[in-house]
Amino acid sequence: MPAPTTTTQTPDRTDAELAAARREAERAAAEAREAVATALRTVVTGDVDTSTRRRAEYSTDASNYRVVPDVVVFPRSTDEVVRALDVLRELKVPVTARGAGTSVAGNSVGTGVVLDFSKHLGAVLEVDPDAGTAVVEPGTIMSTLQKAAAPHGLRFGPDPSTQNRATLGGMIGNNACGPHAVAYGRTADNVVELDVVDGRGRRFTAGAGDPTFAAVPGLAELVRENLALIRTEFGRFGRQVSGYSLEHLLPENGSDLAKALVGTEGTLVTVLGATLRLVPTPSAPTLVVLGYPDMPAADDVPALLSHDPLAIEGLDARLVDVVRRANGDASVPPLPYGAGWLMIEVGGATQEQALERAELIVEMSSAISSEILPAGPAATAMWQIRADGAGLAGRTPAGEQAWPGWEDSAVPPERLGDYLRDLEALMGRYGVDGLPYGHFGDGCVHLRIDLPLETSGSVLRTFMLEAAELVAKYGGSLSGEHGDGRARSELLPLMYSPEAIALMEKFKALFDPEDVLNPGVVVRPRGVDDDLRRPAAQAVPSRSGVGARGLAGPTPLRGIAKKAGYAGFSFAHDHHDMTTAVHRCVGVGKCRADTSGSGGFMCPSYRATKDEKDVTRGRARVLQEAVNGTLVGGLTAPEVHESLDLCLSCKACSSDCPAGVDMAQYKSEVLYRTYKGKLRPVDHYALGWLPRWARLAGTMPRFLNRVLRVRPIAKAVLWAGGMDTRRQVPEFAEVPFRTWWRRGAATHGVPGLALGQEPGRPVSPGGRPRVVLWTDSFSDTLSPSVPQAAVRVLTAAGYDVVVPDKQACCGLTWISTGQLDGARKRLSSLLSVLGPYAVNGIPILGLEPSCTAVLRSDLLDLFPDDPRAHAVAGATRTLAELLTSPDTAPSADSGWSMPDLSDLTAVVQPHCHQHSVMGFAADEALLRSAGATIRVLAGCCGLAGNFGMQRGHYDVSVAVAENALLPALRSRGDGEAFVADGFSCRTQALQLEGVEGKALVEILAERLPTAK
C-alpha cells in the first residue's frame, strides 16, 4: 500500500512579495536586454537602443498589435546588418526587420530586436534607363525611387497610398500593390533580384531561372514533390497575397526565387538590397469618375478591365463626406451624382487617345453619371481623397474609432459585387460600421471597422473568423496587399488545406529552422486576439480629477475645472477620454513624409531630426504606452516628457494627419497633469505668463527696451527665464494699441474718424456693419502697428469698428505651457467680454493667428458646454475671411474696393495654427486676386511661440527654419517683401536673418487711397 501523500499549503504571497518578484524579473530582463545590446555594439556603429522610450516607439506599427521589443538597432550599412544577424542568430534572439513601420497587419513588430532600415539605408544605388531597372537599399522610400527614375521617363509600377514614407524593403516584405497594380502588377511582379540573408546566415542573390535553387538546399525537391498542390492552391488570382506565394517557384513561372520571397514578411530572409523593374511613365493619364447608386459599382469592374485601365478604384459616398468634414469642402472636387464611385485611370500615347478610351469606358458602363478629368488639380484632388483614405477611414461616419484587421481582403474581381454585399450583411449582423474603398480592379477592398476593442478582442476574433470563411467561400484571400502578420496568419487554415499549411511550414524550415525571423507570423502564428494594444489601455476621463502618474484619480474637480466640469481639456470629440484621443493615431505614418510640396506642415521636428522620437506617431506611441502603464509609468513619466520636448505645438498634425491627432493638445494636457499643484519649470512662468509681463512692461517700455538692448543684461534675463541666451528679447511697444485707442485714435489720422468724437468709439453712420476688433496681447503690447492698420482698413471698408473696453486674453501662452486652469480663467473672462457681441451676430476679427486659432478650437474644447464659446468660435474671423466671406464682406454700396497689390512681390509665411485651424486659402486668394505675386511657404517657421525661445530648443528651431523660411528669405529678389501675420514668424525672420516682416493688414493699409 503506497504511503499517503501529504500536501503542503503554500500561503498566498503578499503584495510586497509580489512587488519584489516583479522588480527582480524586471531587473533580470533589463540585464538580458543590455547583454544583447552590448554584443550588438561590438559589430554595429549605428545606434543600439534599449531605452524604455525607444522601445515604446517601436512597440507597434499601423496595426492593432503591441509587442514591445528588447532592443532597437539602426544599422548604418548592409554589412552591419549581416554582422548583427550573425550575433542574434548565435544568441537565438528573434529579429524583426522594419522600414517605415506602416504595416497594417502587425508585420513589423516583434520581441527581441527590431532592425530599423529607414534611418541610414535609404539610397537609390543605381538607375539603369537602358535596362529599365533600379538598385535600391531596403530603407529607400518609394517616392525617392520615383524621383530618381522620373528624369528617365520611368517609374516603379506599384504605388501604395503610403508611397511618400513607405520603404521598398517593407513593400517587398508585404508584396505591396497600390492602385496601379491593375496595370503594373504587385511588387513581386516588379522584382528582378534580391540580395538577402536567411535565418541560417546564408547570404545570396535570389533571382529567376535556376530550377535547382542552388542557394537553398532542399528547395528543388520540395517543389518537385508538391507540384500539384502548388498549382492548385497557390496563385489562383492576382491578389492572393495571404500565405507564401509558392507559385513563383514553378518551372512554368521561371523558377523565380526572388518573387517567391516577396511577401514573406521577413519570416524567411532579411532583404539587404533589391534590383527592381521600372516601367514607362504614362504620357497622358486621364481619370474617369463614374457615379453609381451604391457601392455595387463593383459589378461593372470585370467589363471595365477589358479596356486595359491603369487603375480602377472604388469610393463610398460616406468616405467622401468624411473627407469633406476633415479637410473642408474645397478638398473635394465636384463629383458625378451617386452614392458610390469608380475612379478609372486610362492612358494613351496622346491626350486625345486617352480621352477616347475614357469616353468608351463611360459608354459601356452602367453608371448613372460620369465625369472625365484630364491630369490637373481636379484629378489630383480625387487621388488625394483615395490617398487619405487609410487614415480618414479610421473613423466611421458617426465619428467612432475604426480598426484594421479585415482591411484588405480580396476576391477575384468578377465576384467582388457579391462579396461586398455579403460582407455588408455580415457587418450588419455584428452591428458594426466602416467605409469600404479600395482597388476594385484587383478585387481588393480596404475597410476599417468599429469593432469594440476598448475592453477585449473577443468580438474581433469571432468577426474575423466569419469574415475569413466568407472570403474563402468566394475563392479569395485574407489579404490582398498588406500581408497576414499577426492579424490574419492564424486564419490561413480557413483559406488553405492542411497540406498547403504543412508545405508552408516546410518552406520556412529551409530558410529559418530556428524560427528567429519575425516569429509568430504566417507559420506557427500568434492568435488574432493576442497582443492587442487597445484593450490594455486605461481610460483617462476628462471629468475625473488628476490622480497618480497623471492618470485618472479619485480627487474631485476644484476651482475653475469644477465650474467647467473637466480637468484639463474635455476631449469632447473623443468621448471625454484622453486615452481614446491618443489612440486616434493608427500608425499611418503620414507625419514621417515631407508633404511640403503639396502644402503640408507636418511634422517640423521630424523633418529637422529624422528621429522617430520627434514625429507625431512616435509621440503618440509613447503616450499610448503611458496610458497602458506597464512599460511607461504614466503621463508624468520622464519618457513622456522626453518624447514631447521637441514638439513645437504647431498643431499641424491636427489638420495634416488623416486621423486628426492633435499632439499640441496632448502635450498641453500632459504638462497640465504633470505640474498641477506643483512648482513648474521657470520658463512656464516667464513665457507662459508673457501677457502679464508685457502689460507690466507697458508701464515703462522705453526704459526696459533701453536696458534689454545691453546684451549682457538681456542674456541674464533670458537665462533666468529658462530661455536660450542666443535669442533676443522682443521690444515692447512704447504706446500699446489699447492705450492708443483710448486716447482717441482720431488724432493719429485714422480714416473715417472725426476729431472730438467720444474716445474709443468711431462715428457709426446709419447701416454700417459693426465688427469687433479683438486685440490679443501680442498685437496690443508687442506689435500695435497691426491693429492700428486694421482700424484703417476696416474703416475704409465701411465697418463700424468696436474695440471692447476690457482686455480679453485668450490664454494661449497658458495653454502652450499646460497651465489649463489659468487658461480657463482667462477664456472665461474673454467670454464675458466677447460673448455678447458673438451671440448678437457681430463678427470678431482676430489678428494674431495663434490667438485666433484658440477661439476657433481650444476654446471649444475647454468650454464644450458653454453656448457662448460656440458663438464666439463661430463669429471669429481672420481678416481675409471677414473681407471675402459673403456674410461679412463689405456691402456693394460701402465704396470699398480691395487695394491694388500688383506692385507687391512677397515671400508669405502662413502661421502654423492658421494652416491647421482656419486655413490659409482665403488669405492666398485675396493676395492673388489683388494682383500680388507671392511665394507661399509650407512648413513651420521654427519659433512656434514659446518653443524656439526655450532653453535647449534653439538648434532645432533653426533647423526647422532651414526647411523653408530661411532659404526663401535668402533667395528674395530686390524689393521682395516678407508677409507674415504671426508675430512669432516675423520674430524668427528678424532674429535669424535680419528681415522685417509685415502683416497682411499692414500691406493693405499702406495701399489704401488715403495712405498714398
PDB file of C-alpha atoms in Angstrom, residues 521-710:
ATOM      1  CA  VAL A 521       3.772  35.388 -38.391  1.00  0.00           C
ATOM      2  CA  VAL A 522       2.491  33.093 -41.200  1.00  0.00           C
ATOM      3  CA  VAL A 523       3.918  29.886 -39.706  1.00  0.00           C
ATOM      4  CA  ARG A 524       3.139  28.940 -36.077  1.00  0.00           C
ATOM      5  CA  PRO A 525       1.198  32.182 -35.756  1.00  0.00           C
ATOM      6  CA  ARG A 526       0.086  34.142 -32.756  1.00  0.00           C
ATOM      7  CA  GLY A 527      -3.669  34.366 -32.234  1.00  0.00           C
ATOM      8  CA  VAL A 528      -5.750  37.041 -33.908  1.00  0.00           C
ATOM      9  CA  ASP A 529      -6.652  38.425 -30.481  1.00  0.00           C
ATOM     10  CA  ASP A 530      -3.228  38.041 -28.869  1.00  0.00           C
ATOM     11  CA  ASP A 531      -1.102  41.115 -28.125  1.00  0.00           C
ATOM     12  CA  LEU A 532      -3.862  43.650 -28.810  1.00  0.00           C
ATOM     13  CA  ARG A 533      -2.904  47.214 -27.909  1.00  0.00           C
ATOM     14  CA  ARG A 534      -6.201  48.982 -27.239  1.00  0.00           C
ATOM     15  CA  PRO A 535      -7.815  46.715 -24.597  1.00  0.00           C
ATOM     16  CA  ALA A 536      -4.782  47.117 -22.320  1.00  0.00           C
ATOM     17  CA  ALA A 537      -5.060  50.919 -22.138  1.00  0.00           C
ATOM     18  CA  GLN A 538      -6.587  52.600 -19.094  1.00  0.00           C
ATOM     19  CA  ALA A 539      -9.256  55.242 -19.551  1.00  0.00           C
ATOM     20  CA  VAL A 540      -8.249  58.791 -18.622  1.00  0.00           C
ATOM     21  CA  PRO A 541     -11.642  60.528 -18.427  1.00  0.00           C
ATOM     22  CA  SER A 542     -11.611  64.309 -18.500  1.00  0.00           C
ATOM     23  CA  ARG A 543     -14.452  64.522 -15.978  1.00  0.00           C
ATOM     24  CA  SER A 544     -12.302  62.893 -13.275  1.00  0.00           C
ATOM     25  CA  GLY A 545      -9.620  64.528 -11.196  1.00  0.00           C
ATOM     26  CA  VAL A 546      -5.903  64.058 -11.826  1.00  0.00           C
ATOM     27  CA  GLY A 547      -4.532  61.063  -9.965  1.00  0.00           C
ATOM     28  CA  ALA A 548      -1.188  59.353  -9.543  1.00  0.00           C
ATOM     29  CA  ARG A 549       1.149  59.408 -12.551  1.00  0.00           C
ATOM     30  CA  GLY A 550      -1.148  61.922 -14.256  1.00  0.00           C
ATOM     31  CA  LEU A 551      -3.825  59.304 -14.893  1.00  0.00           C
ATOM     32  CA  ALA A 552      -7.406  59.304 -13.635  1.00  0.00           C
ATOM     33  CA  GLY A 553      -7.821  59.653  -9.894  1.00  0.00           C
ATOM     34  CA  PRO A 554     -10.480  59.964  -7.219  1.00  0.00           C
ATOM     35  CA  THR A 555      -9.605  63.585  -6.439  1.00  0.00           C
ATOM     36  CA  PRO A 556     -12.685  65.745  -7.131  1.00  0.00           C
ATOM     37  CA  LEU A 557     -12.522  68.655  -9.537  1.00  0.00           C
ATOM     38  CA  ARG A 558     -11.920  72.005  -7.919  1.00  0.00           C
ATOM     39  CA  GLY A 559     -11.955  75.687  -8.822  1.00  0.00           C
ATOM     40  CA  ILE A 560     -12.328  76.668 -12.436  1.00  0.00           C
ATOM     41  CA  ALA A 561     -12.079  72.999 -13.501  1.00  0.00           C
ATOM     42  CA  LYS A 562     -15.112  72.163 -11.363  1.00  0.00           C
ATOM     43  CA  LYS A 563     -17.012  75.094 -12.832  1.00  0.00           C
ATOM     44  CA  ALA A 564     -16.223  73.888 -16.355  1.00  0.00           C
ATOM     45  CA  GLY A 565     -16.810  70.234 -15.456  1.00  0.00           C
ATOM     46  CA  TYR A 566     -13.476  68.990 -16.780  1.00  0.00           C
ATOM     47  CA  ALA A 567      -9.888  68.570 -15.657  1.00  0.00           C
ATOM     48  CA  GLY A 568      -7.753  69.949 -18.438  1.00  0.00           C
ATOM     49  CA  PHE A 569      -9.169  69.577 -21.930  1.00  0.00           C
ATOM     50  CA  SER A 570     -12.587  67.987 -22.243  1.00  0.00           C
ATOM     51  CA  PHE A 571     -11.695  65.778 -25.223  1.00  0.00           C
ATOM     52  CA  ALA A 572     -15.335  66.089 -26.180  1.00  0.00           C
ATOM     53  CA  HIS A 573     -14.533  64.785 -29.663  1.00  0.00           C
ATOM     54  CA  ASP A 574     -13.174  61.559 -28.128  1.00  0.00           C
ATOM     55  CA  HIS A 575     -15.869  60.602 -25.619  1.00  0.00           C
ATOM     56  CA  HIS A 576     -14.252  62.841 -22.983  1.00  0.00           C
ATOM     57  CA  ASP A 577     -11.291  60.461 -22.687  1.00  0.00           C
ATOM     58  CA  MET A 578      -7.640  61.260 -23.356  1.00  0.00           C
ATOM     59  CA  THR A 579      -6.899  57.573 -23.932  1.00  0.00           C
ATOM     60  CA  THR A 580      -9.370  57.499 -26.806  1.00  0.00           C
ATOM     61  CA  ALA A 581      -7.776  60.675 -28.146  1.00  0.00           C
ATOM     62  CA  VAL A 582      -4.198  59.374 -28.202  1.00  0.00           C
ATOM     63  CA  HIS A 583      -5.412  56.179 -29.871  1.00  0.00           C
ATOM     64  CA  ARG A 584      -6.514  58.252 -32.839  1.00  0.00           C
ATOM     65  CA  CYS A 585      -3.018  57.527 -34.089  1.00  0.00           C
ATOM     66  CA  VAL A 586      -3.294  54.344 -36.102  1.00  0.00           C
ATOM     67  CA  GLY A 587       0.282  54.488 -37.344  1.00  0.00           C
ATOM     68  CA  VAL A 588      -0.392  55.563 -40.924  1.00  0.00           C
ATOM     69  CA  GLY A 589       2.857  57.500 -40.689  1.00  0.00           C
ATOM     70  CA  LYS A 590       1.989  60.472 -42.888  1.00  0.00           C
ATOM     71  CA  CYS A 591       3.856  62.553 -40.292  1.00  0.00           C
ATOM     72  CA  ARG A 592       7.097  60.915 -41.485  1.00  0.00           C
ATOM     73  CA  ALA A 593       6.584  62.179 -45.027  1.00  0.00           C
ATOM     74  CA  ASP A 594       7.706  65.524 -46.398  1.00  0.00           C
ATOM     75  CA  THR A 595       4.390  66.881 -47.684  1.00  0.00           C
ATOM     76  CA  SER A 596       5.559  70.478 -48.055  1.00  0.00           C
ATOM     77  CA  GLY A 597       5.363  70.149 -51.820  1.00  0.00           C
ATOM     78  CA  SER A 598       1.594  69.848 -51.528  1.00  0.00           C
ATOM     79  CA  GLY A 599       1.295  72.498 -48.798  1.00  0.00           C
ATOM     80  CA  GLY A 600       1.701  70.250 -45.738  1.00  0.00           C
ATOM     81  CA  PHE A 601       3.264  71.492 -42.485  1.00  0.00           C
ATOM     82  CA  MET A 602       3.570  68.233 -40.507  1.00  0.00           C
ATOM     83  CA  CYS A 603       5.895  67.301 -38.790  1.00  0.00           C
ATOM     84  CA  PRO A 604       8.542  70.044 -38.403  1.00  0.00           C
ATOM     85  CA  SER A 605      10.569  68.441 -35.633  1.00  0.00           C
ATOM     86  CA  TYR A 606      10.848  65.137 -37.509  1.00  0.00           C
ATOM     87  CA  ARG A 607      11.922  66.935 -40.668  1.00  0.00           C
ATOM     88  CA  ALA A 608      14.693  68.500 -38.581  1.00  0.00           C
ATOM     89  CA  THR A 609      15.914  65.395 -36.714  1.00  0.00           C
ATOM     90  CA  LYS A 610      14.666  62.355 -38.694  1.00  0.00           C
ATOM     91  CA  ASP A 611      14.174  60.571 -35.365  1.00  0.00           C
ATOM     92  CA  GLU A 612      11.030  58.569 -34.566  1.00  0.00           C
ATOM     93  CA  LYS A 613      11.141  60.223 -31.143  1.00  0.00           C
ATOM     94  CA  ASP A 614      10.340  63.546 -32.754  1.00  0.00           C
ATOM     95  CA  VAL A 615       7.495  62.548 -35.058  1.00  0.00           C
ATOM     96  CA  THR A 616       3.791  62.684 -34.250  1.00  0.00           C
ATOM     97  CA  ARG A 617       3.424  58.910 -34.487  1.00  0.00           C
ATOM     98  CA  GLY A 618       6.364  58.197 -32.185  1.00  0.00           C
ATOM     99  CA  ARG A 619       4.976  60.589 -29.586  1.00  0.00           C
ATOM    100  CA  ALA A 620       1.538  59.023 -29.854  1.00  0.00           C
ATOM    101  CA  ARG A 621       3.040  55.586 -29.281  1.00  0.00           C
ATOM    102  CA  VAL A 622       4.771  56.745 -26.111  1.00  0.00           C
ATOM    103  CA  LEU A 623       1.507  58.295 -24.897  1.00  0.00           C
ATOM    104  CA  GLN A 624      -0.322  55.060 -25.668  1.00  0.00           C
ATOM    105  CA  GLU A 625       2.255  53.192 -23.609  1.00  0.00           C
ATOM    106  CA  ALA A 626       1.841  55.757 -20.829  1.00  0.00           C
ATOM    107  CA  VAL A 627      -1.903  55.088 -20.533  1.00  0.00           C
ATOM    108  CA  ASN A 628      -1.157  51.366 -20.730  1.00  0.00           C
ATOM    109  CA  GLY A 629       1.164  51.882 -17.767  1.00  0.00           C
ATOM    110  CA  THR A 630       3.162  48.646 -17.890  1.00  0.00           C
ATOM    111  CA  LEU A 631       6.171  49.932 -19.823  1.00  0.00           C
ATOM    112  CA  VAL A 632       5.985  53.714 -19.467  1.00  0.00           C
ATOM    113  CA  GLY A 633       4.913  54.779 -15.984  1.00  0.00           C
ATOM    114  CA  GLY A 634       2.001  57.077 -16.724  1.00  0.00           C
ATOM    115  CA  LEU A 635       1.705  60.539 -18.230  1.00  0.00           C
ATOM    116  CA  THR A 636       4.169  62.066 -15.792  1.00  0.00           C
ATOM    117  CA  ALA A 637       6.952  59.622 -16.718  1.00  0.00           C
ATOM    118  CA  PRO A 638      10.248  61.080 -17.949  1.00  0.00           C
ATOM    119  CA  GLU A 639       9.915  59.140 -21.214  1.00  0.00           C
ATOM    120  CA  VAL A 640       6.724  61.047 -21.998  1.00  0.00           C
ATOM    121  CA  HIS A 641       8.344  64.426 -21.385  1.00  0.00           C
ATOM    122  CA  GLU A 642      11.421  63.471 -23.390  1.00  0.00           C
ATOM    123  CA  SER A 643       9.180  62.460 -26.270  1.00  0.00           C
ATOM    124  CA  LEU A 644       7.154  65.669 -26.158  1.00  0.00           C
ATOM    125  CA  ASP A 645      10.071  68.026 -25.548  1.00  0.00           C
ATOM    126  CA  LEU A 646      10.727  68.874 -29.202  1.00  0.00           C
ATOM    127  CA  CYS A 647       7.057  69.051 -30.172  1.00  0.00           C
ATOM    128  CA  LEU A 648       6.636  72.633 -31.409  1.00  0.00           C
ATOM    129  CA  SER A 649       2.893  72.602 -30.596  1.00  0.00           C
ATOM    130  CA  CYS A 650       2.383  73.783 -34.166  1.00  0.00           C
ATOM    131  CA  LYS A 651      -0.921  71.873 -34.415  1.00  0.00           C
ATOM    132  CA  ALA A 652      -0.081  70.849 -37.988  1.00  0.00           C
ATOM    133  CA  CYS A 653      -0.921  67.244 -37.193  1.00  0.00           C
ATOM    134  CA  SER A 654      -4.454  68.256 -36.181  1.00  0.00           C
ATOM    135  CA  SER A 655      -5.170  69.048 -39.843  1.00  0.00           C
ATOM    136  CA  ASP A 656      -2.498  67.206 -41.839  1.00  0.00           C
ATOM    137  CA  CYS A 657      -2.829  63.863 -40.044  1.00  0.00           C
ATOM    138  CA  PRO A 658      -5.714  61.928 -41.601  1.00  0.00           C
ATOM    139  CA  ALA A 659      -6.585  60.542 -38.171  1.00  0.00           C
ATOM    140  CA  GLY A 660      -6.833  64.008 -36.615  1.00  0.00           C
ATOM    141  CA  VAL A 661      -4.124  63.564 -33.985  1.00  0.00           C
ATOM    142  CA  ASP A 662      -3.574  66.864 -32.118  1.00  0.00           C
ATOM    143  CA  MET A 663      -0.205  66.484 -30.423  1.00  0.00           C
ATOM    144  CA  ALA A 664      -0.169  70.124 -29.299  1.00  0.00           C
ATOM    145  CA  GLN A 665      -3.292  69.442 -27.284  1.00  0.00           C
ATOM    146  CA  TYR A 666      -1.883  66.217 -25.838  1.00  0.00           C
ATOM    147  CA  LYS A 667       1.350  67.958 -24.866  1.00  0.00           C
ATOM    148  CA  SER A 668      -0.576  70.689 -23.092  1.00  0.00           C
ATOM    149  CA  GLU A 669      -2.663  68.097 -21.258  1.00  0.00           C
ATOM    150  CA  VAL A 670       0.429  66.164 -20.172  1.00  0.00           C
ATOM    151  CA  LEU A 671       2.072  69.319 -18.824  1.00  0.00           C
ATOM    152  CA  TYR A 672      -1.149  70.173 -17.001  1.00  0.00           C
ATOM    153  CA  ARG A 673      -1.393  66.734 -15.386  1.00  0.00           C
ATOM    154  CA  THR A 674       2.299  66.670 -14.533  1.00  0.00           C
ATOM    155  CA  TYR A 675       2.595  70.067 -12.854  1.00  0.00           C
ATOM    156  CA  LYS A 676      -0.886  70.669 -11.465  1.00  0.00           C
ATOM    157  CA  GLY A 677      -0.390  71.943  -7.920  1.00  0.00           C
ATOM    158  CA  LYS A 678       3.393  71.727  -8.239  1.00  0.00           C
ATOM    159  CA  LEU A 679       6.305  74.035  -8.947  1.00  0.00           C
ATOM    160  CA  ARG A 680       6.794  74.380 -12.674  1.00  0.00           C
ATOM    161  CA  PRO A 681       9.869  74.948 -14.841  1.00  0.00           C
ATOM    162  CA  VAL A 682      10.825  78.613 -14.776  1.00  0.00           C
ATOM    163  CA  ASP A 683      10.081  79.154 -18.469  1.00  0.00           C
ATOM    164  CA  HIS A 684       6.441  78.265 -17.783  1.00  0.00           C
ATOM    165  CA  TYR A 685       6.281  81.406 -15.678  1.00  0.00           C
ATOM    166  CA  ALA A 686       8.482  83.550 -17.889  1.00  0.00           C
ATOM    167  CA  LEU A 687       6.842  82.616 -21.211  1.00  0.00           C
ATOM    168  CA  GLY A 688       3.560  81.165 -20.013  1.00  0.00           C
ATOM    169  CA  TRP A 689       2.718  84.395 -18.238  1.00  0.00           C
ATOM    170  CA  LEU A 690       4.017  86.609 -21.043  1.00  0.00           C
ATOM    171  CA  PRO A 691       0.844  88.741 -21.331  1.00  0.00           C
ATOM    172  CA  ARG A 692       1.226  89.669 -17.657  1.00  0.00           C
ATOM    173  CA  TRP A 693       4.837  90.706 -18.083  1.00  0.00           C
ATOM    174  CA  ALA A 694       4.040  92.571 -21.300  1.00  0.00           C
ATOM    175  CA  ARG A 695       1.335  94.619 -19.573  1.00  0.00           C
ATOM    176  CA  LEU A 696       3.740  95.429 -16.743  1.00  0.00           C
ATOM    177  CA  ALA A 697       6.395  96.377 -19.279  1.00  0.00           C
ATOM    178  CA  GLY A 698       3.864  98.738 -20.821  1.00  0.00           C
ATOM    179  CA  THR A 699       4.231 100.970 -17.766  1.00  0.00           C
ATOM    180  CA  MET A 700       7.886 101.714 -18.598  1.00  0.00           C
ATOM    181  CA  PRO A 701       8.588 100.383 -22.098  1.00  0.00           C
ATOM    182  CA  ARG A 702      11.296 102.860 -23.116  1.00  0.00           C
ATOM    183  CA  PHE A 703      13.360 102.145 -20.018  1.00  0.00           C
ATOM    184  CA  LEU A 704      13.028  98.373 -20.358  1.00  0.00           C
ATOM    185  CA  ASN A 705      13.836  98.395 -24.053  1.00  0.00           C
ATOM    186  CA  ARG A 706      16.925 100.505 -23.402  1.00  0.00           C
ATOM    187  CA  VAL A 707      18.083  98.177 -20.611  1.00  0.00           C
ATOM    188  CA  LEU A 708      17.442  94.987 -22.617  1.00  0.00           C
ATOM    189  CA  ARG A 709      19.460  96.310 -25.534  1.00  0.00           C
ATOM    190  CA  VAL A 710      22.518  95.841 -23.290  1.00  0.00           C
TER     191      VAL A 710
END
